[in-house]
């Protein structure tokens, strides 16, 4: 009987640990994970663990209740700072970044401008292609623009498409949308209505990197706050290989739960019949 009770306690412990792990993964690791999607809310550092990593001038970054604050000083070795994905997406996808820019920002005096950008990269025939969508403050009080930048050949300069903003926006949303073999660059000032500023051809391969960064443009200080990153895709996963079924970390814990429930139920039935 003591052996039976020990078996029952062990299986209950397995179920409890599995449920706690699922709660932790949902609440701390990948927020709002459902199917092939995830949401990272930058006001909590633990929400980025295993999902996004800090890159660039990391001392300039700080997690706060408002989000991930990035304060960049002018003329420092690294011109950019931000986050990079630790996951890949494949098939059709929609990636949206929400940010705020310090409204007291002064226009840069030189360089190409300062701002926030959402970037995605894909390897095509051994060459990395990069696609960037950003909001930039131009030098010499030249105003603010949305910028779509496409670099298909690392040895050649990128192709840039600009759309001027009539007013300086201190909060915004940047969205990259792949449908089939095309990539759409979309922007919004309220997170509800999105405007397409450009469309280009895009590879069918899975992404090799997603970045959400601040760029000082060589000459000025800047302060931005990353609020949230939403990712939805046909397939999504972690690591360098493509697991079956997408986000395997989530699916693995569900598998453990499915296994542990019958174990506990069987143990209860076994002890009851022996009793």
mmCIF file of C-alpha atoms in Angstrom:
data_model
loop_
_atom_site.group_PDB
_atom_site.id
_atom_site.type_symbol
_atom_site.label_atom_id
_atom_site.label_comp_id
_atom_site.label_asym_id
_atom_site.label_seq_id
_atom_site.Cartn_x
_atom_site.Cartn_y
_atom_site.Cartn_z
ATOM 1 C CA UNK A 1 0.000 0.000 0.000
ATOM 2 C CA UNK A 2 2.836 2.375 0.794
ATOM 3 C CA UNK A 3 4.325 1.626 -2.627
ATOM 4 C CA UNK A 4 0.970 2.366 -4.246
ATOM 5 C CA UNK A 5 0.694 5.719 -2.482
ATOM 6 C CA UNK A 6 4.267 6.607 -3.467
ATOM 7 C CA UNK A 7 3.427 5.852 -7.115
ATOM 8 C CA UNK A 8 0.334 8.006 -6.881
ATOM 9 C CA UNK A 9 2.257 10.904 -5.319
ATOM 10 C CA UNK A 10 4.965 10.719 -8.001
ATOM 11 C CA UNK A 11 2.443 10.836 -10.822
ATOM 12 C CA UNK A 12 0.585 13.715 -9.195
ATOM 13 C CA UNK A 13 3.927 15.543 -8.944
ATOM 14 C CA UNK A 14 4.513 14.965 -12.663
ATOM 15 C CA UNK A 15 1.098 16.397 -13.511
ATOM 16 C CA UNK A 16 1.634 19.385 -11.198
ATOM 17 C CA UNK A 17 5.047 20.187 -12.699
ATOM 18 C CA UNK A 18 3.686 19.920 -16.236
ATOM 19 C CA UNK A 19 0.775 22.252 -15.489
ATOM 20 C CA UNK A 20 3.101 24.759 -13.785
ATOM 21 C CA UNK A 21 5.446 24.661 -16.776
ATOM 22 C CA UNK A 22 2.545 25.343 -19.139
ATOM 23 C CA UNK A 23 1.425 28.296 -17.004
ATOM 24 C CA UNK A 24 4.987 29.646 -16.900
ATOM 25 C CA UNK A 25 5.436 29.282 -20.649
ATOM 26 C CA UNK A 26 2.155 31.023 -21.351
ATOM 27 C CA UNK A 27 2.572 33.796 -18.801
ATOM 28 C CA UNK A 28 6.300 34.481 -18.897
ATOM 29 C CA UNK A 29 7.829 33.085 -22.062
ATOM 30 C CA UNK A 30 5.507 33.470 -25.047
ATOM 31 C CA UNK A 31 2.570 35.741 -24.372
ATOM 32 C CA UNK A 32 -0.679 34.823 -26.072
ATOM 33 C CA UNK A 33 0.844 31.890 -27.935
ATOM 34 C CA UNK A 34 -1.794 30.298 -30.125
ATOM 35 C CA UNK A 35 -1.255 28.008 -33.104
ATOM 36 C CA UNK A 36 1.532 29.613 -35.087
ATOM 37 C CA UNK A 37 1.670 33.006 -33.423
ATOM 38 C CA UNK A 38 3.203 34.823 -30.472
ATOM 39 C CA UNK A 39 3.125 38.204 -28.803
ATOM 40 C CA UNK A 40 6.064 39.749 -26.954
ATOM 41 C CA UNK A 41 5.181 42.575 -24.560
ATOM 42 C CA UNK A 42 8.341 44.522 -23.809
ATOM 43 C CA UNK A 43 7.214 45.951 -20.459
ATOM 44 C CA UNK A 44 8.305 42.638 -18.932
ATOM 45 C CA UNK A 45 11.842 41.384 -19.303
ATOM 46 C CA UNK A 46 10.867 37.764 -18.720
ATOM 47 C CA UNK A 47 8.471 37.934 -21.677
ATOM 48 C CA UNK A 48 11.470 38.127 -24.023
ATOM 49 C CA UNK A 49 13.425 35.171 -22.601
ATOM 50 C CA UNK A 50 14.059 32.569 -25.270
ATOM 51 C CA UNK A 51 12.080 34.626 -27.794
ATOM 52 C CA UNK A 52 14.009 37.876 -28.404
ATOM 53 C CA UNK A 53 17.594 38.779 -27.513
ATOM 54 C CA UNK A 54 19.142 42.215 -27.018
ATOM 55 C CA UNK A 55 21.611 43.281 -29.707
ATOM 56 C CA UNK A 56 23.819 46.263 -30.466
ATOM 57 C CA UNK A 57 24.532 48.795 -27.749
ATOM 58 C CA UNK A 58 22.925 46.781 -24.948
ATOM 59 C CA UNK A 59 23.885 49.172 -22.070
ATOM 60 C CA UNK A 60 21.547 51.705 -23.694
ATOM 61 C CA UNK A 61 18.518 49.483 -23.069
ATOM 62 C CA UNK A 62 16.335 49.139 -19.983
ATOM 63 C CA UNK A 63 13.092 47.266 -19.309
ATOM 64 C CA UNK A 64 10.455 49.507 -17.693
ATOM 65 C CA UNK A 65 6.700 49.468 -17.060
ATOM 66 C CA UNK A 66 6.306 51.444 -20.286
ATOM 67 C CA UNK A 67 8.296 48.981 -22.377
ATOM 68 C CA UNK A 68 11.884 48.479 -23.486
ATOM 69 C CA UNK A 69 13.443 51.959 -23.320
ATOM 70 C CA UNK A 70 16.396 52.552 -25.643
ATOM 71 C CA UNK A 71 18.453 55.675 -25.036
ATOM 72 C CA UNK A 72 21.177 56.171 -27.614
ATOM 73 C CA UNK A 73 23.984 58.696 -27.269
ATOM 74 C CA UNK A 74 25.528 60.272 -30.360
ATOM 75 C CA UNK A 75 28.810 59.160 -31.907
ATOM 76 C CA UNK A 76 29.201 55.823 -30.181
ATOM 77 C CA UNK A 77 30.805 52.775 -31.842
ATOM 78 C CA UNK A 78 27.518 50.938 -32.331
ATOM 79 C CA UNK A 79 24.920 53.059 -34.091
ATOM 80 C CA UNK A 80 21.981 50.812 -33.351
ATOM 81 C CA UNK A 81 20.391 48.896 -30.489
ATOM 82 C CA UNK A 82 17.354 46.699 -30.172
ATOM 83 C CA UNK A 83 16.132 43.126 -30.297
ATOM 84 C CA UNK A 84 16.569 40.120 -32.590
ATOM 85 C CA UNK A 85 14.388 37.030 -32.866
ATOM 86 C CA UNK A 86 15.386 33.614 -31.574
ATOM 87 C CA UNK A 87 12.740 32.029 -33.754
ATOM 88 C CA UNK A 88 11.972 31.664 -37.456
ATOM 89 C CA UNK A 89 8.754 31.958 -39.440
ATOM 90 C CA UNK A 90 7.822 30.313 -42.733
ATOM 91 C CA UNK A 91 4.981 30.573 -45.216
ATOM 92 C CA UNK A 92 2.706 33.598 -45.099
ATOM 93 C CA UNK A 93 3.295 35.838 -42.090
ATOM 94 C CA UNK A 94 2.358 39.123 -40.447
ATOM 95 C CA UNK A 95 4.864 40.839 -38.134
ATOM 96 C CA UNK A 96 3.849 44.039 -36.324
ATOM 97 C CA UNK A 97 5.992 46.225 -34.074
ATOM 98 C CA UNK A 98 4.534 48.942 -31.813
ATOM 99 C CA UNK A 99 6.837 51.749 -30.644
ATOM 100 C CA UNK A 100 7.021 55.257 -29.229
ATOM 101 C CA UNK A 101 9.583 57.958 -30.011
ATOM 102 C CA UNK A 102 10.579 60.729 -27.612
ATOM 103 C CA UNK A 103 8.733 63.806 -28.881
ATOM 104 C CA UNK A 104 11.574 66.085 -27.749
ATOM 105 C CA UNK A 105 13.963 64.508 -30.251
ATOM 106 C CA UNK A 106 16.049 67.053 -32.135
ATOM 107 C CA UNK A 107 16.658 66.459 -35.853
ATOM 108 C CA UNK A 108 20.145 65.091 -36.607
ATOM 109 C CA UNK A 109 22.624 67.542 -38.079
ATOM 110 C CA UNK A 110 24.190 65.003 -40.439
ATOM 111 C CA UNK A 111 23.974 61.401 -41.583
ATOM 112 C CA UNK A 112 20.896 59.671 -42.957
ATOM 113 C CA UNK A 113 18.494 60.217 -40.068
ATOM 114 C CA UNK A 114 17.472 58.529 -36.843
ATOM 115 C CA UNK A 115 14.504 56.295 -36.134
ATOM 116 C CA UNK A 116 12.953 52.906 -35.451
ATOM 117 C CA UNK A 117 12.855 50.009 -37.893
ATOM 118 C CA UNK A 118 11.375 46.523 -38.227
ATOM 119 C CA UNK A 119 13.566 44.203 -40.286
ATOM 120 C CA UNK A 120 13.360 40.702 -41.731
ATOM 121 C CA UNK A 121 16.085 38.688 -43.478
ATOM 122 C CA UNK A 122 16.003 35.582 -45.657
ATOM 123 C CA UNK A 123 18.791 33.573 -47.313
ATOM 124 C CA UNK A 124 18.352 33.025 -51.044
ATOM 125 C CA UNK A 125 20.898 30.876 -52.892
ATOM 126 C CA UNK A 126 23.532 31.546 -50.243
ATOM 127 C CA UNK A 127 23.006 35.314 -50.154
ATOM 128 C CA UNK A 128 21.220 37.141 -47.372
ATOM 129 C CA UNK A 129 18.460 39.488 -48.464
ATOM 130 C CA UNK A 130 17.312 42.178 -46.025
ATOM 131 C CA UNK A 131 14.026 44.076 -45.911
ATOM 132 C CA UNK A 132 13.507 47.078 -43.623
ATOM 133 C CA UNK A 133 10.515 49.219 -42.716
ATOM 134 C CA UNK A 134 11.097 52.225 -40.501
ATOM 135 C CA UNK A 135 10.073 55.678 -39.342
ATOM 136 C CA UNK A 136 12.980 58.132 -39.576
ATOM 137 C CA UNK A 137 13.612 61.737 -38.609
ATOM 138 C CA UNK A 138 15.707 63.287 -41.378
ATOM 139 C CA UNK A 139 18.704 65.654 -40.949
ATOM 140 C CA UNK A 140 18.487 69.426 -41.015
ATOM 141 C CA UNK A 141 14.777 69.618 -40.114
ATOM 142 C CA UNK A 142 13.856 67.856 -43.354
ATOM 143 C CA UNK A 143 10.907 66.159 -41.675
ATOM 144 C CA UNK A 144 9.874 62.604 -40.911
ATOM 145 C CA UNK A 145 9.458 59.771 -43.394
ATOM 146 C CA UNK A 146 8.408 56.168 -43.570
ATOM 147 C CA UNK A 147 11.213 54.209 -45.175
ATOM 148 C CA UNK A 148 11.003 50.888 -47.003
ATOM 149 C CA UNK A 149 14.493 49.575 -47.766
ATOM 150 C CA UNK A 150 15.317 46.478 -49.826
ATOM 151 C CA UNK A 151 18.778 44.935 -50.157
ATOM 152 C CA UNK A 152 18.917 41.792 -52.302
ATOM 153 C CA UNK A 153 22.663 41.871 -52.935
ATOM 154 C CA UNK A 154 25.034 42.619 -50.005
ATOM 155 C CA UNK A 155 27.555 44.041 -52.470
ATOM 156 C CA UNK A 156 25.140 46.663 -53.790
ATOM 157 C CA UNK A 157 23.399 49.595 -52.081
ATOM 158 C CA UNK A 158 19.777 49.077 -51.004
ATOM 159 C CA UNK A 159 16.761 50.319 -52.892
ATOM 160 C CA UNK A 160 14.895 52.875 -50.753
ATOM 161 C CA UNK A 161 11.284 54.053 -50.959
ATOM 162 C CA UNK A 162 10.250 57.036 -48.818
ATOM 163 C CA UNK A 163 6.858 58.453 -47.869
ATOM 164 C CA UNK A 164 6.840 61.795 -46.075
ATOM 165 C CA UNK A 165 4.720 62.353 -42.952
ATOM 166 C CA UNK A 166 2.888 65.658 -42.652
ATOM 167 C CA UNK A 167 3.289 65.683 -38.864
ATOM 168 C CA UNK A 168 5.813 64.122 -36.517
ATOM 169 C CA UNK A 169 4.279 61.008 -34.969
ATOM 170 C CA UNK A 170 5.528 59.974 -31.556
ATOM 171 C CA UNK A 171 3.855 56.566 -31.615
ATOM 172 C CA UNK A 172 3.423 54.144 -34.470
ATOM 173 C CA UNK A 173 3.087 50.625 -35.788
ATOM 174 C CA UNK A 174 5.271 48.990 -38.441
ATOM 175 C CA UNK A 175 4.039 45.843 -40.190
ATOM 176 C CA UNK A 176 5.627 43.431 -42.672
ATOM 177 C CA UNK A 177 3.193 41.063 -44.400
ATOM 178 C CA UNK A 178 4.119 38.172 -46.676
ATOM 179 C CA UNK A 179 1.443 36.777 -48.974
ATOM 180 C CA UNK A 180 2.704 34.155 -51.381
ATOM 181 C CA UNK A 181 5.767 35.553 -53.135
ATOM 182 C CA UNK A 182 5.210 39.195 -52.152
ATOM 183 C CA UNK A 183 6.097 41.289 -49.097
ATOM 184 C CA UNK A 184 4.002 44.294 -48.105
ATOM 185 C CA UNK A 185 5.305 47.234 -46.074
ATOM 186 C CA UNK A 186 2.477 48.702 -43.966
ATOM 187 C CA UNK A 187 2.351 51.525 -41.394
ATOM 188 C CA UNK A 188 -0.193 52.882 -38.929
ATOM 189 C CA UNK A 189 -0.551 55.755 -36.487
ATOM 190 C CA UNK A 190 -3.272 54.096 -34.388
ATOM 191 C CA UNK A 191 -2.700 50.338 -34.731
ATOM 192 C CA UNK A 192 -6.109 49.879 -36.385
ATOM 193 C CA UNK A 193 -5.941 51.309 -39.892
ATOM 194 C CA UNK A 194 -2.795 50.316 -41.814
ATOM 195 C CA UNK A 195 -1.525 51.947 -44.999
ATOM 196 C CA UNK A 196 0.552 50.064 -47.546
ATOM 197 C CA UNK A 197 3.547 52.092 -48.717
ATOM 198 C CA UNK A 198 5.270 49.471 -50.863
ATOM 199 C CA UNK A 199 5.142 45.861 -52.115
ATOM 200 C CA UNK A 200 8.046 43.780 -53.410
ATOM 201 C CA UNK A 201 8.895 40.210 -54.393
ATOM 202 C CA UNK A 202 9.888 37.910 -51.548
ATOM 203 C CA UNK A 203 11.391 34.436 -51.309
ATOM 204 C CA UNK A 204 9.342 31.422 -50.229
ATOM 205 C CA UNK A 205 12.143 30.356 -47.837
ATOM 206 C CA UNK A 206 11.823 30.657 -44.051
ATOM 207 C CA UNK A 207 13.228 33.774 -42.387
ATOM 208 C CA UNK A 208 16.756 33.807 -41.000
ATOM 209 C CA UNK A 209 16.234 36.799 -38.734
ATOM 210 C CA UNK A 210 13.721 39.367 -37.474
ATOM 211 C CA UNK A 211 14.892 42.585 -35.834
ATOM 212 C CA UNK A 212 13.213 45.503 -34.074
ATOM 213 C CA UNK A 213 15.863 48.211 -33.620
ATOM 214 C CA UNK A 214 16.668 51.889 -33.068
ATOM 215 C CA UNK A 215 19.225 53.576 -35.336
ATOM 216 C CA UNK A 216 20.972 56.824 -34.351
ATOM 217 C CA UNK A 217 22.053 57.676 -37.880
ATOM 218 C CA UNK A 218 25.606 58.531 -36.732
ATOM 219 C CA UNK A 219 24.982 61.966 -35.358
ATOM 220 C CA UNK A 220 22.300 62.366 -32.742
ATOM 221 C CA UNK A 221 20.926 61.073 -29.482
ATOM 222 C CA UNK A 222 17.585 59.307 -29.514
ATOM 223 C CA UNK A 223 15.129 57.719 -27.144
ATOM 224 C CA UNK A 224 12.526 55.171 -28.159
ATOM 225 C CA UNK A 225 10.281 52.702 -26.375
ATOM 226 C CA UNK A 226 9.394 49.295 -27.788
ATOM 227 C CA UNK A 227 5.894 48.369 -26.649
ATOM 228 C CA UNK A 228 4.977 45.102 -28.343
ATOM 229 C CA UNK A 229 5.812 42.705 -31.165
ATOM 230 C CA UNK A 230 3.068 40.536 -32.685
ATOM 231 C CA UNK A 231 3.961 37.624 -34.961
ATOM 232 C CA UNK A 232 1.533 35.384 -36.836
ATOM 233 C CA UNK A 233 2.663 32.872 -39.440
ATOM 234 C CA UNK A 234 1.775 29.661 -41.256
ATOM 235 C CA UNK A 235 4.679 28.033 -39.410
ATOM 236 C CA UNK A 236 6.787 29.239 -36.503
ATOM 237 C CA UNK A 237 9.553 27.552 -34.542
ATOM 238 C CA UNK A 238 12.743 27.943 -32.535
ATOM 239 C CA UNK A 239 16.304 26.885 -33.347
ATOM 240 C CA UNK A 240 18.065 26.383 -36.658
ATOM 241 C CA UNK A 241 16.021 23.411 -37.861
ATOM 242 C CA UNK A 242 12.385 23.308 -38.798
ATOM 243 C CA UNK A 243 10.450 20.989 -36.437
ATOM 244 C CA UNK A 244 7.175 19.403 -37.484
ATOM 245 C CA UNK A 245 4.182 21.383 -36.327
ATOM 246 C CA UNK A 246 5.845 24.747 -35.774
ATOM 247 C CA UNK A 247 6.355 26.062 -32.241
ATOM 248 C CA UNK A 248 7.681 22.841 -30.761
ATOM 249 C CA UNK A 249 8.394 24.253 -27.276
ATOM 250 C CA UNK A 250 4.691 24.866 -26.759
ATOM 251 C CA UNK A 251 3.610 21.584 -28.361
ATOM 252 C CA UNK A 252 6.104 19.580 -26.288
ATOM 253 C CA UNK A 253 4.566 20.774 -23.024
ATOM 254 C CA UNK A 254 1.089 19.952 -24.261
ATOM 255 C CA UNK A 255 2.397 16.485 -25.136
ATOM 256 C CA UNK A 256 3.762 16.087 -21.619
ATOM 257 C CA UNK A 257 0.379 17.083 -20.200
ATOM 258 C CA UNK A 258 -1.408 14.536 -22.398
ATOM 259 C CA UNK A 259 0.967 11.816 -21.194
ATOM 260 C CA UNK A 260 0.831 12.721 -17.496
ATOM 261 C CA UNK A 261 -2.978 12.866 -17.184
ATOM 262 C CA UNK A 262 -3.490 9.173 -18.107
ATOM 263 C CA UNK A 263 -0.641 8.222 -15.760
ATOM 264 C CA UNK A 264 -2.323 9.948 -12.826
ATOM 265 C CA UNK A 265 -5.766 8.606 -13.747
ATOM 266 C CA UNK A 266 -4.360 5.086 -14.093
ATOM 267 C CA UNK A 267 -2.609 5.341 -10.740
ATOM 268 C CA UNK A 268 -5.809 6.454 -8.998
ATOM 269 C CA UNK A 269 -7.751 3.583 -10.579
ATOM 270 C CA UNK A 270 -5.005 1.100 -9.644
ATOM 271 C CA UNK A 271 -4.901 2.216 -5.992
ATOM 272 C CA UNK A 272 -8.713 2.254 -5.772
ATOM 273 C CA UNK A 273 -8.981 -1.322 -7.075
ATOM 274 C CA UNK A 274 -6.214 -2.502 -4.733
ATOM 275 C CA UNK A 275 -7.838 -0.787 -1.791
#
